[in-house]
CSV table of C-alpha atoms in Angstrom, one decimal:
chain,number,residue,atom,x,y,z
A,1,MET,CA,-25.2,35.7,-6.5
A,2,LEU,CA,-26.8,32.2,-4.4
A,3,CYS,CA,-29.5,30.5,-6.4
A,4,ALA,CA,-30.6,28.4,-3.3
A,5,ASP,CA,-33.1,26.2,-5.0
A,6,GLY,CA,-30.7,24.9,-7.2
A,7,LEU,CA,-31.4,25.7,-10.9
A,8,ARG,CA,-33.6,24.6,-14.0
A,9,VAL,CA,-31.5,24.0,-17.5
A,10,ASN,CA,-33.5,25.0,-20.5
A,11,SER,CA,-31.9,23.1,-23.5
A,12,ASP,CA,-32.9,20.6,-26.4
A,13,ALA,CA,-30.4,18.3,-24.6
A,14,VAL,CA,-32.2,18.1,-21.2
A,15,THR,CA,-35.8,16.6,-20.6
A,16,TYR,CA,-37.4,16.6,-17.3
A,17,SER,CA,-40.2,13.8,-16.7
A,18,ASP,CA,-42.0,12.6,-13.7
A,19,ASP,CA,-39.3,10.5,-12.2
A,20,ALA,CA,-36.2,11.2,-14.3
A,21,ILE,CA,-33.7,13.7,-15.4
A,22,HIS,CA,-32.8,12.7,-19.3
A,23,ALA,CA,-29.3,14.5,-20.7
A,24,LYS,CA,-27.3,13.8,-23.7
A,25,TYR,CA,-23.9,14.9,-23.5
A,26,THR,CA,-21.0,15.7,-25.9
A,27,TYR,CA,-17.6,14.5,-24.2
A,28,GLN,CA,-14.5,15.6,-25.6
A,29,SER,CA,-11.2,14.3,-24.7
A,30,THR,CA,-7.6,13.6,-26.7
A,31,GLU,CA,-5.8,10.4,-27.6
A,32,VAL,CA,-2.2,10.2,-27.7
A,33,ALA,CA,-0.6,8.0,-30.9
A,34,GLN,CA,2.3,7.4,-32.4
A,35,ALA,CA,2.6,8.7,-36.3
A,36,GLN,CA,4.5,6.7,-39.2
A,37,ASP,CA,7.4,8.9,-38.5
A,38,GLY,CA,7.7,7.6,-34.5
A,39,LYS,CA,6.4,11.2,-33.1
A,40,LEU,CA,3.5,11.2,-31.1
A,41,GLU,CA,0.3,13.0,-32.1
A,42,VAL,CA,-2.8,14.3,-30.1
A,43,ARG,CA,-6.6,13.8,-31.5
A,44,PRO,CA,-9.2,15.0,-30.4
A,45,THR,CA,-12.0,12.6,-29.7
A,46,SER,CA,-15.6,13.5,-29.1
A,47,THR,CA,-18.1,10.7,-28.1
A,48,THR,CA,-22.1,11.2,-27.4
A,49,TYR,CA,-23.5,10.1,-24.1
A,50,GLU,CA,-26.8,9.9,-22.3
A,51,PHE,CA,-27.3,10.1,-19.2
A,52,LYS,CA,-30.4,9.0,-17.0
A,53,THR,CA,-30.9,10.3,-13.7
A,54,SER,CA,-33.6,8.9,-11.3
A,55,THR,CA,-35.0,11.8,-9.2
A,56,LYS,CA,-36.7,9.7,-7.0
A,57,VAL,CA,-34.4,10.5,-3.3
A,58,PRO,CA,-35.1,7.6,-1.2
A,59,LYS,CA,-35.5,7.6,3.0
A,60,LEU,CA,-32.1,6.8,3.1
A,61,GLY,CA,-30.5,4.8,5.8
A,62,VAL,CA,-26.8,5.0,7.1
A,63,MET,CA,-25.2,2.4,9.2
A,64,LEU,CA,-21.7,3.3,10.7
A,65,VAL,CA,-19.2,0.1,11.5
A,66,GLY,CA,-17.3,1.5,14.4
A,67,TRP,CA,-20.7,3.8,15.2
A,68,GLY,CA,-19.7,4.4,18.5
A,69,GLY,CA,-16.9,6.0,17.9
A,70,ASN,CA,-15.3,9.3,17.6
A,71,ASN,CA,-16.4,10.2,14.5
A,72,GLY,CA,-20.1,8.5,14.4
A,73,ALA,CA,-21.1,10.3,17.6
A,74,THR,CA,-20.1,13.5,16.1
A,75,VAL,CA,-22.0,12.6,13.0
A,76,THR,CA,-25.1,11.6,14.9
A,77,ALA,CA,-25.0,14.5,17.1
A,78,GLY,CA,-24.5,16.8,14.5
A,79,VAL,CA,-27.6,15.6,12.5
A,80,LEU,CA,-29.5,15.2,15.5
A,81,ALA,CA,-28.9,19.3,16.0
A,82,ASN,CA,-29.1,20.4,12.5
A,83,ARG,CA,-32.5,18.5,12.6
A,84,GLU,CA,-33.9,19.4,15.9
A,85,GLY,CA,-32.7,23.5,15.4
A,86,VAL,CA,-30.4,23.2,18.5
A,87,THR,CA,-28.3,26.2,19.3
A,88,TRP,CA,-25.9,26.0,22.3
A,89,THR,CA,-23.5,28.3,24.3
A,90,THR,CA,-19.6,29.1,24.4
A,91,LYS,CA,-17.7,31.5,25.4
A,92,GLU,CA,-18.0,32.8,22.1
A,93,GLY,CA,-22.0,33.3,22.7
A,94,ILE,CA,-24.8,31.4,20.8
A,95,GLN,CA,-23.8,28.7,18.2
A,96,ARG,CA,-25.6,27.2,15.5
A,97,PRO,CA,-25.6,24.1,14.0
A,98,ASN,CA,-24.3,24.2,10.5
A,99,TYR,CA,-22.5,21.2,7.9
A,100,TRP,CA,-19.6,23.2,7.1
A,101,GLY,CA,-16.9,20.8,6.0
A,102,SER,CA,-19.6,19.0,3.7
A,103,LEU,CA,-19.1,19.3,-0.1
A,104,THR,CA,-22.4,19.0,-0.5
A,105,GLN,CA,-24.2,21.0,1.8
A,106,SER,CA,-21.5,24.2,2.2
A,107,ALA,CA,-19.7,24.6,-1.2
A,108,THR,CA,-21.3,25.8,-4.1
A,109,ALA,CA,-20.3,25.4,-8.4
A,110,ARG,CA,-20.6,28.2,-10.7
A,111,MET,CA,-23.4,28.3,-13.7
A,112,GLY,CA,-22.9,31.1,-15.5
A,113,ARG,CA,-23.0,34.5,-14.9
A,114,LEU,CA,-26.7,36.9,-14.5
A,115,GLY,CA,-25.7,40.9,-15.5
A,116,ASP,CA,-23.0,41.4,-13.3
A,117,GLU,CA,-23.0,39.1,-10.8
A,118,GLU,CA,-21.4,35.0,-11.3
A,119,VAL,CA,-24.6,32.9,-10.6
A,120,HIS,CA,-23.8,29.7,-8.1
A,121,VAL,CA,-26.1,26.8,-6.8
A,122,PRO,CA,-24.9,24.9,-3.8
A,123,PHE,CA,-23.3,21.1,-4.9
A,124,GLY,CA,-25.9,19.8,-3.8
A,125,LYS,CA,-28.8,21.0,-5.6
A,126,ILE,CA,-27.1,20.4,-8.9
A,127,LEU,CA,-29.0,16.9,-8.8
A,128,PRO,CA,-31.6,15.3,-6.2
A,129,MET,CA,-29.9,14.5,-3.2
A,130,VAL,CA,-31.0,12.8,0.1
A,131,HIS,CA,-30.6,15.4,3.0
A,132,PRO,CA,-28.6,14.7,5.6
A,133,ASN,CA,-31.1,15.9,8.1
A,134,ASP,CA,-33.9,12.9,6.7
A,135,ILE,CA,-31.3,10.2,7.2
A,136,VAL,CA,-32.0,7.3,9.7
A,137,LEU,CA,-28.4,6.9,11.4
A,138,GLY,CA,-27.6,3.4,12.6
A,139,GLY,CA,-24.8,0.8,12.9
A,140,TRP,CA,-22.5,-1.5,14.7
A,141,ASP,CA,-19.5,-1.0,17.5
A,142,ILE,CA,-17.6,-3.1,20.0
A,143,SER,CA,-18.4,-1.5,22.3
A,144,GLY,CA,-22.0,-1.5,24.0
A,145,ALA,CA,-22.4,2.0,25.4
A,146,SER,CA,-25.1,4.5,24.3
A,147,MET,CA,-24.8,7.1,21.7
A,148,ALA,CA,-25.1,9.4,24.4
A,149,GLU,CA,-22.1,7.8,26.5
A,150,ALA,CA,-20.0,7.5,23.3
A,151,MET,CA,-20.4,10.9,22.8
A,152,ALA,CA,-19.2,12.0,26.0
A,153,ARG,CA,-16.3,9.9,26.3
A,154,SER,CA,-15.1,11.2,22.7
A,155,LYS,CA,-14.9,14.9,24.0
A,156,VAL,CA,-15.6,16.4,20.7
A,157,LEU,CA,-17.9,18.6,21.6
A,158,ASP,CA,-18.9,21.6,23.7
A,159,TYR,CA,-20.8,20.5,27.0
A,160,ASP,CA,-24.2,22.5,26.3
A,161,LEU,CA,-24.8,20.8,22.7
A,162,GLN,CA,-24.0,17.8,24.4
A,163,ARG,CA,-26.1,18.3,27.3
A,164,GLN,CA,-29.3,18.9,24.5
A,165,VAL,CA,-29.0,16.1,22.3
A,166,ALA,CA,-28.0,13.8,24.8
A,167,PRO,CA,-31.2,13.3,25.7
A,168,LEU,CA,-32.0,12.0,21.8
A,169,MET,CA,-28.9,9.7,22.1
A,170,ARG,CA,-29.4,7.8,25.1
A,171,ASP,CA,-31.7,5.2,23.3
A,172,MET,CA,-29.2,4.7,20.4
A,173,VAL,CA,-27.1,1.6,21.0
A,174,PRO,CA,-24.6,-0.2,18.6
A,175,LEU,CA,-25.4,-3.5,17.3
A,176,PRO,CA,-23.1,-5.9,18.4
A,177,SER,CA,-20.4,-6.3,15.8
A,178,ILE,CA,-18.1,-8.5,14.2
A,179,TYR,CA,-14.2,-8.8,17.0
A,180,GLU,CA,-11.0,-10.1,15.5
A,181,PRO,CA,-8.2,-8.9,17.7
A,182,SER,CA,-5.6,-9.7,15.5
A,183,TYR,CA,-6.5,-7.0,13.6
A,184,ILE,CA,-6.5,-4.2,15.8
A,185,ALA,CA,-4.3,-3.0,18.9
A,186,ALA,CA,-4.4,-5.3,21.8
A,187,ASN,CA,-5.3,-2.1,24.3
A,188,GLN,CA,-8.3,-2.3,22.2
A,189,GLU,CA,-9.8,-5.5,24.2
A,190,ALA,CA,-11.3,-3.7,27.0
A,191,ARG,CA,-13.8,-2.1,24.7
A,192,ALA,CA,-14.8,-4.8,23.4
A,193,ASP,CA,-18.2,-6.1,25.2
A,194,ASN,CA,-20.7,-5.7,22.3
A,195,VAL,CA,-19.8,-8.7,19.7
A,196,LEU,CA,-20.8,-11.2,17.7
A,197,LYS,CA,-19.9,-15.1,18.3
A,198,GLY,CA,-19.5,-18.0,15.9
A,199,SER,CA,-17.5,-18.2,12.7
A,200,LYS,CA,-17.2,-15.9,10.2
A,201,ARG,CA,-19.4,-17.1,8.2
A,202,GLU,CA,-22.2,-17.1,11.1
A,203,ARG,CA,-21.3,-13.3,11.5
A,204,VAL,CA,-21.6,-12.3,8.6
A,205,GLU,CA,-24.8,-13.7,7.9
A,206,ALA,CA,-25.7,-12.2,11.1
A,207,VAL,CA,-24.5,-8.9,10.1
A,208,ARG,CA,-27.0,-9.1,6.7
A,209,ALA,CA,-29.8,-10.1,9.0
A,210,GLN,CA,-29.0,-7.0,11.1
A,211,MET,CA,-29.6,-4.6,7.8
A,212,ARG,CA,-32.3,-6.2,6.8
A,213,ASP,CA,-34.2,-6.0,10.3
A,214,PHE,CA,-32.8,-2.2,9.7
A,215,LYS,CA,-33.8,-1.3,6.8
A,216,VAL,CA,-37.7,-2.8,7.7
A,217,ALA,CA,-38.1,-1.3,11.3
A,218,ASN,CA,-37.2,2.4,9.9
A,219,GLY,CA,-39.3,1.8,6.5
A,220,CYS,CA,-35.5,2.9,4.7
A,221,ASP,CA,-36.1,2.5,0.8
A,222,ALA,CA,-32.2,2.2,0.5
A,223,LEU,CA,-28.8,1.9,2.4
A,224,VAL,CA,-25.4,2.8,2.7
A,225,VAL,CA,-23.2,1.4,5.4
A,226,LEU,CA,-19.7,3.2,6.3
A,227,TRP,CA,-16.2,2.0,8.0
A,228,THR,CA,-15.4,4.0,10.4
A,229,ALA,CA,-14.2,1.6,13.0
A,230,ASN,CA,-10.5,1.1,14.1
A,231,THR,CA,-7.4,1.6,11.5
A,232,GLU,CA,-7.2,-3.0,11.3
A,233,ARG,CA,-3.8,-4.1,10.1
A,234,TYR,CA,-2.9,-5.0,6.5
A,235,THR,CA,-4.5,-8.4,5.0
A,236,ASP,CA,-1.5,-10.2,3.9
A,237,VAL,CA,-2.9,-11.5,0.9
A,238,GLN,CA,-2.5,-14.7,-0.5
A,239,VAL,CA,-3.3,-16.4,-3.8
A,240,GLY,CA,-6.3,-19.3,-2.6
A,241,VAL,CA,-7.2,-17.5,-0.4
A,242,HIS,CA,-8.2,-13.5,-1.1
A,243,ASP,CA,-8.0,-13.6,-4.9
A,244,THR,CA,-11.3,-14.2,-6.3
A,245,ARG,CA,-14.5,-14.6,-4.8
A,246,GLU,CA,-15.2,-17.9,-4.9
A,247,ASN,CA,-11.9,-18.2,-2.8
A,248,LEU,CA,-12.8,-15.5,-0.7
A,249,ASP,CA,-16.2,-17.1,0.1
A,250,LYS,CA,-14.6,-20.2,0.6
A,251,ALA,CA,-11.9,-19.5,3.3
A,252,ILE,CA,-15.0,-17.3,5.0
A,253,ASP,CA,-16.9,-20.7,5.0
A,254,GLU,CA,-13.7,-22.5,6.6
A,255,ASP,CA,-13.2,-19.8,9.2
A,256,HIS,CA,-9.5,-18.6,7.6
A,257,SER,CA,-7.6,-16.5,10.1
A,258,GLU,CA,-6.4,-14.0,7.6
A,259,ILE,CA,-10.3,-12.4,6.8
A,260,SER,CA,-10.9,-9.3,8.3
A,261,PRO,CA,-13.6,-8.1,10.1
A,262,SER,CA,-13.7,-5.3,7.2
A,263,THR,CA,-14.0,-7.8,4.5
A,264,MET,CA,-16.2,-9.2,6.3
A,265,PHE,CA,-18.7,-6.5,6.2
A,266,ALA,CA,-17.7,-5.6,2.7
A,267,MET,CA,-18.8,-9.0,1.7
A,268,ALA,CA,-21.8,-8.8,4.0
A,269,CYS,CA,-23.2,-5.6,2.1
A,270,ILE,CA,-22.5,-6.7,-1.0
A,271,ALA,CA,-24.4,-9.9,-0.7
A,272,GLU,CA,-27.5,-7.6,0.5
A,273,GLY,CA,-26.8,-5.4,-2.9
A,274,VAL,CA,-25.7,-2.4,0.1
A,275,PRO,CA,-23.2,0.5,-0.7
A,276,PHE,CA,-20.3,-0.4,1.5
A,277,ILE,CA,-17.3,2.6,1.7
A,278,ASN,CA,-13.9,2.2,3.7
A,279,GLY,CA,-13.6,5.1,5.4
A,280,SER,CA,-9.7,3.2,7.1
A,281,PRO,CA,-6.8,2.9,5.2
A,282,GLN,CA,-6.6,-1.3,5.7
A,283,ASN,CA,-6.7,-3.2,2.9
A,284,THR,CA,-10.3,-4.3,2.8
A,285,PHE,CA,-11.1,-4.7,-1.0
A,286,VAL,CA,-8.6,-7.5,-1.3
A,287,PRO,CA,-9.4,-9.2,-5.0
A,288,GLY,CA,-12.3,-11.3,-4.2
A,289,VAL,CA,-14.1,-8.4,-2.6
A,290,VAL,CA,-13.4,-6.6,-5.9
A,291,GLU,CA,-15.0,-9.4,-7.9
A,292,ALA,CA,-17.9,-9.9,-5.6
A,293,ALA,CA,-19.0,-5.8,-6.1
A,294,THR,CA,-18.2,-6.1,-9.9
A,295,GLU,CA,-19.9,-9.0,-10.4
A,296,ALA,CA,-23.3,-8.1,-7.7
A,297,ASN,CA,-22.8,-4.6,-9.3
A,298,CYS,CA,-22.8,-3.5,-6.1
A,299,LEU,CA,-21.2,-0.1,-5.2
A,300,ILE,CA,-17.9,-0.1,-3.3
A,301,GLY,CA,-15.8,2.8,-2.1
A,302,GLY,CA,-13.1,3.8,-0.7
A,303,ASP,CA,-10.2,4.1,1.3
A,304,ASP,CA,-9.6,6.4,4.3
A,305,PHE,CA,-10.9,10.1,5.0
A,306,LYS,CA,-9.2,12.8,3.7
A,307,SER,CA,-9.9,15.5,5.9
A,308,GLY,CA,-6.7,17.3,6.8
A,309,GLN,CA,-3.0,17.0,6.3
A,310,THR,CA,-3.3,14.9,3.2
A,311,LYS,CA,-6.2,16.8,1.5
A,312,MET,CA,-3.4,19.9,2.3
A,313,LYS,CA,-0.9,17.6,0.5
A,314,SER,CA,-2.7,17.1,-2.4
A,315,VAL,CA,-2.6,20.6,-3.1
A,316,LEU,CA,0.6,21.3,-2.3
A,317,VAL,CA,2.2,19.0,-4.1
A,318,ASP,CA,0.2,19.6,-7.3
A,319,PHE,CA,0.8,23.5,-6.8
A,320,LEU,CA,4.9,22.7,-6.4
A,321,VAL,CA,5.1,20.4,-9.7
A,322,GLY,CA,2.3,22.1,-11.6
A,323,ALA,CA,4.2,25.6,-10.8
A,324,GLY,CA,7.9,23.9,-12.0
A,325,LEU,CA,9.3,23.2,-8.3
A,326,LYS,CA,10.8,20.2,-7.7
A,327,PRO,CA,9.6,18.6,-4.1
A,328,THR,CA,12.1,16.6,-3.0
A,329,SER,CA,12.0,16.1,0.6
A,330,ILE,CA,7.9,15.7,2.3
A,331,VAL,CA,7.7,15.3,6.3
A,332,SER,CA,4.9,14.8,7.7
A,333,TYR,CA,4.5,14.1,11.6
A,334,ASN,CA,1.3,13.8,13.3
A,335,HIS,CA,0.2,13.6,17.3
A,336,LEU,CA,-3.1,13.2,18.4
A,337,GLY,CA,-4.9,11.7,21.5
A,338,ASN,CA,-8.4,10.0,20.9
A,339,ASN,CA,-8.7,6.4,20.3
A,340,ASP,CA,-7.9,6.5,17.0
A,341,GLY,CA,-4.6,7.4,18.1
A,342,TYR,CA,-4.3,4.8,20.5
A,343,ASN,CA,-5.0,1.9,18.0
A,344,LEU,CA,-2.6,3.6,15.6
A,345,SER,CA,0.0,3.4,18.6
A,346,GLN,CA,0.6,-0.2,17.5
A,347,PRO,CA,2.8,-0.5,14.6
A,348,ASN,CA,1.1,-2.9,12.8
A,349,CYS,CA,-1.7,-0.3,12.6
A,350,PHE,CA,0.4,2.4,12.4
A,351,ARG,CA,1.3,0.7,8.9
A,352,SER,CA,-1.9,0.7,7.5
A,353,LYS,CA,-2.4,4.6,7.9
A,354,GLU,CA,1.4,5.2,6.5
A,355,ILE,CA,0.6,3.6,3.2
A,356,SER,CA,-2.5,5.5,2.3
A,357,LYS,CA,-0.5,8.5,3.8
A,358,SER,CA,2.6,8.3,1.6
A,359,ASN,CA,1.2,7.5,-1.6
A,360,VAL,CA,-1.0,10.5,-2.4
A,361,VAL,CA,2.1,12.5,-4.0
A,362,ASP,CA,2.9,9.9,-7.1
A,363,ASP,CA,0.5,10.4,-9.5
A,364,MET,CA,1.8,14.6,-9.5
A,365,VAL,CA,5.4,13.7,-9.5
A,366,GLU,CA,4.7,10.8,-12.7
A,367,SER,CA,2.7,14.0,-14.0
A,368,ASN,CA,5.8,16.1,-14.8
A,369,GLY,CA,9.0,14.2,-16.8
A,370,ILE,CA,11.3,17.2,-16.8
A,371,LEU,CA,11.6,17.6,-12.9
A,372,TYR,CA,11.5,13.5,-12.1
A,373,GLU,CA,13.6,10.5,-14.1
A,374,PRO,CA,11.8,7.8,-14.4
A,375,GLY,CA,11.2,6.1,-10.7
A,376,GLU,CA,12.3,8.9,-9.2
A,377,THR,CA,10.2,10.0,-6.1
A,378,PRO,CA,11.0,12.6,-3.1
A,379,ASP,CA,12.3,11.5,0.3
A,380,HIS,CA,8.6,10.8,2.0
A,381,ILE,CA,7.9,10.1,5.6
A,382,VAL,CA,5.1,9.8,7.8
A,383,VAL,CA,4.8,9.9,11.6
A,384,ILE,CA,1.9,9.6,13.7
A,385,LYS,CA,2.4,9.6,17.8
A,386,TYR,CA,-0.1,9.0,20.3
A,387,LEU,CA,-0.1,11.9,23.1
A,388,PRO,CA,-3.4,11.5,24.8
A,389,TYR,CA,-3.5,15.1,26.5
A,390,VAL,CA,-4.6,16.3,23.1
A,391,GLY,CA,-7.3,14.1,22.8
A,392,ASP,CA,-9.4,14.8,19.1
A,393,SER,CA,-7.3,18.0,18.3
A,394,LYS,CA,-4.7,16.4,16.2
A,395,ARG,CA,-1.8,18.5,15.6
A,396,ALA,CA,0.2,17.7,12.2
A,397,MET,CA,3.2,19.0,11.3
A,398,ASP,CA,4.7,19.5,7.7
A,399,GLU,CA,8.0,20.3,5.8
A,400,TYR,CA,8.5,20.2,1.7
A,401,THR,CA,11.6,21.0,0.5
A,402,SER,CA,11.9,22.0,-3.2
A,403,GLU,CA,14.4,22.2,-5.4
A,404,ILE,CA,14.0,25.8,-7.4
A,405,PHE,CA,15.8,28.2,-9.8
A,406,MET,CA,19.3,27.4,-10.3
A,407,GLY,CA,20.4,24.9,-7.3
A,408,GLY,CA,18.4,26.9,-4.7
A,409,ARG,CA,16.5,25.3,-2.1
A,410,ASN,CA,12.8,26.3,-0.6
A,411,THR,CA,11.3,24.7,2.1
A,412,ILE,CA,8.0,25.2,3.2
A,413,VAL,CA,6.6,24.2,6.9
A,414,MET,CA,3.2,24.2,8.0
A,415,HIS,CA,1.1,23.8,11.8
A,416,ASN,CA,-2.2,22.4,11.2
A,417,THR,CA,-4.4,21.8,14.3
A,418,CYS,CA,-7.2,19.7,13.0
A,419,GLU,CA,-10.2,18.6,15.3
A,420,ASP,CA,-9.9,15.0,13.9
A,421,SER,CA,-13.9,14.3,14.1
A,422,LEU,CA,-15.1,17.1,13.4
A,423,LEU,CA,-13.6,17.2,9.9
A,424,ALA,CA,-14.5,13.7,9.5
A,425,ALA,CA,-18.0,13.9,10.4
A,426,PRO,CA,-19.1,15.6,7.0
A,427,LEU,CA,-16.6,13.8,4.7
A,428,ILE,CA,-18.9,10.9,6.4
A,429,LEU,CA,-21.8,12.4,5.6
A,430,ASP,CA,-21.1,13.6,1.7
A,431,LEU,CA,-19.3,9.7,1.4
A,432,VAL,CA,-23.1,8.6,2.0
A,433,LEU,CA,-25.1,10.9,-0.1
A,434,LEU,CA,-22.9,10.6,-3.2
A,435,ALA,CA,-22.7,7.1,-3.1
A,436,GLU,CA,-26.5,6.7,-3.0
A,437,LEU,CA,-26.7,9.5,-5.6
A,438,ILE,CA,-24.6,8.0,-7.8
A,439,THR,CA,-26.4,4.3,-7.8
A,440,ARG,CA,-29.4,6.4,-9.1
A,441,ILE,CA,-27.2,8.0,-12.2
A,442,GLN,CA,-27.3,5.6,-15.8
A,443,LEU,CA,-25.7,6.5,-18.6
A,444,LYS,CA,-25.0,5.2,-22.2
A,445,LYS,CA,-22.9,5.7,-25.6
A,446,ASP,CA,-23.0,3.8,-29.2
A,447,GLY,CA,-26.1,2.7,-28.8
A,448,GLU,CA,-25.3,0.9,-25.5
A,449,GLU,CA,-28.4,0.1,-23.1
A,450,PHE,CA,-28.6,2.2,-20.2
A,451,HIS,CA,-25.9,1.1,-16.9
A,452,GLY,CA,-24.9,2.3,-14.1
A,453,PHE,CA,-21.5,3.6,-13.2
A,454,HIS,CA,-18.6,1.0,-12.4
A,455,PRO,CA,-19.4,0.0,-9.3
A,456,VAL,CA,-15.6,0.4,-7.8
A,457,ALA,CA,-17.1,4.3,-7.3
A,458,VAL,CA,-14.3,6.7,-8.3
A,459,LEU,CA,-16.5,9.3,-7.7
A,460,LEU,CA,-15.4,9.6,-4.7
A,461,SER,CA,-11.9,9.9,-4.8
A,462,TYR,CA,-12.3,13.5,-3.4
A,463,LEU,CA,-13.2,12.6,-0.7
A,464,THR,CA,-10.7,9.7,0.3
A,465,LYS,CA,-6.8,9.7,0.7
A,466,ALA,CA,-6.4,6.3,-1.1
A,467,PRO,CA,-8.9,6.4,-3.9
A,468,LEU,CA,-10.3,3.0,-4.8
A,469,VAL,CA,-10.3,2.8,-9.0
A,470,PRO,CA,-11.2,0.0,-11.0
A,471,GLU,CA,-7.7,-2.2,-12.5
A,472,GLY,CA,-6.6,0.2,-15.3
A,473,THR,CA,-7.8,3.6,-14.2
A,474,PRO,CA,-5.6,5.8,-13.5
A,475,VAL,CA,-5.3,6.7,-9.4
A,476,VAL,CA,-6.0,10.7,-9.6
A,477,ASN,CA,-4.1,12.5,-5.6
A,478,ALA,CA,-4.9,16.3,-6.9
A,479,LEU,CA,-7.6,17.6,-5.0
A,480,ALA,CA,-8.7,20.0,-7.5
A,481,LYS,CA,-8.4,17.4,-10.1
A,482,GLN,CA,-10.7,14.9,-8.1
A,483,ARG,CA,-12.8,17.9,-7.5
A,484,ALA,CA,-13.7,19.1,-10.9
A,485,MET,CA,-13.8,15.6,-12.4
A,486,LEU,CA,-17.1,14.9,-9.5
A,487,GLU,CA,-18.5,18.5,-10.4
A,488,ASN,CA,-17.9,17.5,-13.9
A,489,VAL,CA,-20.2,14.4,-14.1
A,490,MET,CA,-23.0,16.2,-11.9
A,491,ARG,CA,-23.1,18.7,-14.5
A,492,ALA,CA,-23.4,16.3,-17.3
A,493,CYS,CA,-26.3,14.9,-15.8
A,494,VAL,CA,-27.9,17.9,-16.5
A,495,GLY,CA,-26.6,18.6,-20.0
A,496,LEU,CA,-24.0,21.1,-19.2
A,497,PRO,CA,-20.4,21.4,-20.1
A,498,PRO,CA,-17.8,21.4,-18.1
A,499,GLU,CA,-16.8,24.4,-16.2
A,500,ASN,CA,-13.5,25.0,-18.1
A,501,ASN,CA,-12.2,28.5,-16.8
A,502,MET,CA,-11.6,29.9,-20.2
A,503,MET,CA,-14.2,32.9,-20.1
A,504,LEU,CA,-13.5,33.5,-23.9
A,505,GLU,CA,-16.9,35.5,-23.6
A,506,HIS,CA,-14.7,38.1,-21.5
A,507,LYS,CA,-11.4,38.1,-24.1
């Protein structure tokens, strides 16, 4: 049974006021300690938290860096089609708009049973959230083409849909963006006709002004900025340049050559108190950015959308290791023909992607000291090739070889056709909507004052290949654990226990 409008929690631990949901929650966990005899002991722990979630859902502006790319054009057309109820015809018949692929809009969470039926609510109805139909879209791009032109150029959506939404997109033109030729492939230069001029500091200040103007012009209560532009090469992180907020600001003032556009956007957003999410794999969040975000208590999250091959990898390796099988070789091959693939054909840009796609298995391997010796990892290689003919329809082929019982070998081979932008677009919406929600949640324990979550938004891990976490926080890549973390935190905000699947009431 689907309760489409959500449920109200009836509990002494939960109160609803005009502007907030207040919930008391007992967090039960464990800690491990060494006993006097040297053996390890596991001790249950219990901590009482209070959560306060503002129910004042803002008018949200979403600004995309790389708005004129395939992802930005697809997000924009998709939101407009849903908002306007556009239908279109293909050879399969009449198609209707949807948000399939979105966790917040098209997935559900179990709430319990009513008689013989399981009761679920839409994920986006556990707490009050912005609906994607209500967002105001804008952003930047190094290409000055209108969003209608960008949509046609991307060749992602069916022609009849493009024909109907194009009139709504012709007057949407990206703002001039920050362009540093050394950070992306040389083959992108021909597109760069819409760029900000001046020093790095002048361009950072220009981006800040663009955000303020957009917010006022569109009557927005809040903004979220998300990077969906080209993958940059890795920044060579240097002591005295990137290691502190002060040094990074000084390096920007001095026009240091080793400051990436994405880092400049991040610093501009932090200065304005605007959440910033990195949807690409480069190391945008150098230590100085993280320090600046922490000092300003401004949300940052990333890195790199997890939409196709890597999402499957985070499921399959978790399954294999959890089943006591030992993956020893993982080979991942991709070819794609969109502009992302064109940019990744330059080796230093590909290296950023290779790192984010390769690290996804690390925590799962480290979790099983029976299968793996300390420091032992599977052989793991990632290959990406540019093949123009396939366009946005990326092909991903994977081979997983595992050691099994009594010296045997098991090989799983998978072919995955990933409609790249159609998979990424719902993730973009989830990231910005969840980022906004996170800014409205406060918590406290043990007599503390209410405060927000750490500015490095671990709760966005489910949607990213290389989750950004605060120093000292474990990185979790297993997809099921990432989803459970997000869902259970949202349940805690309305005073509900985690979904543990024990079903003791039926035993």
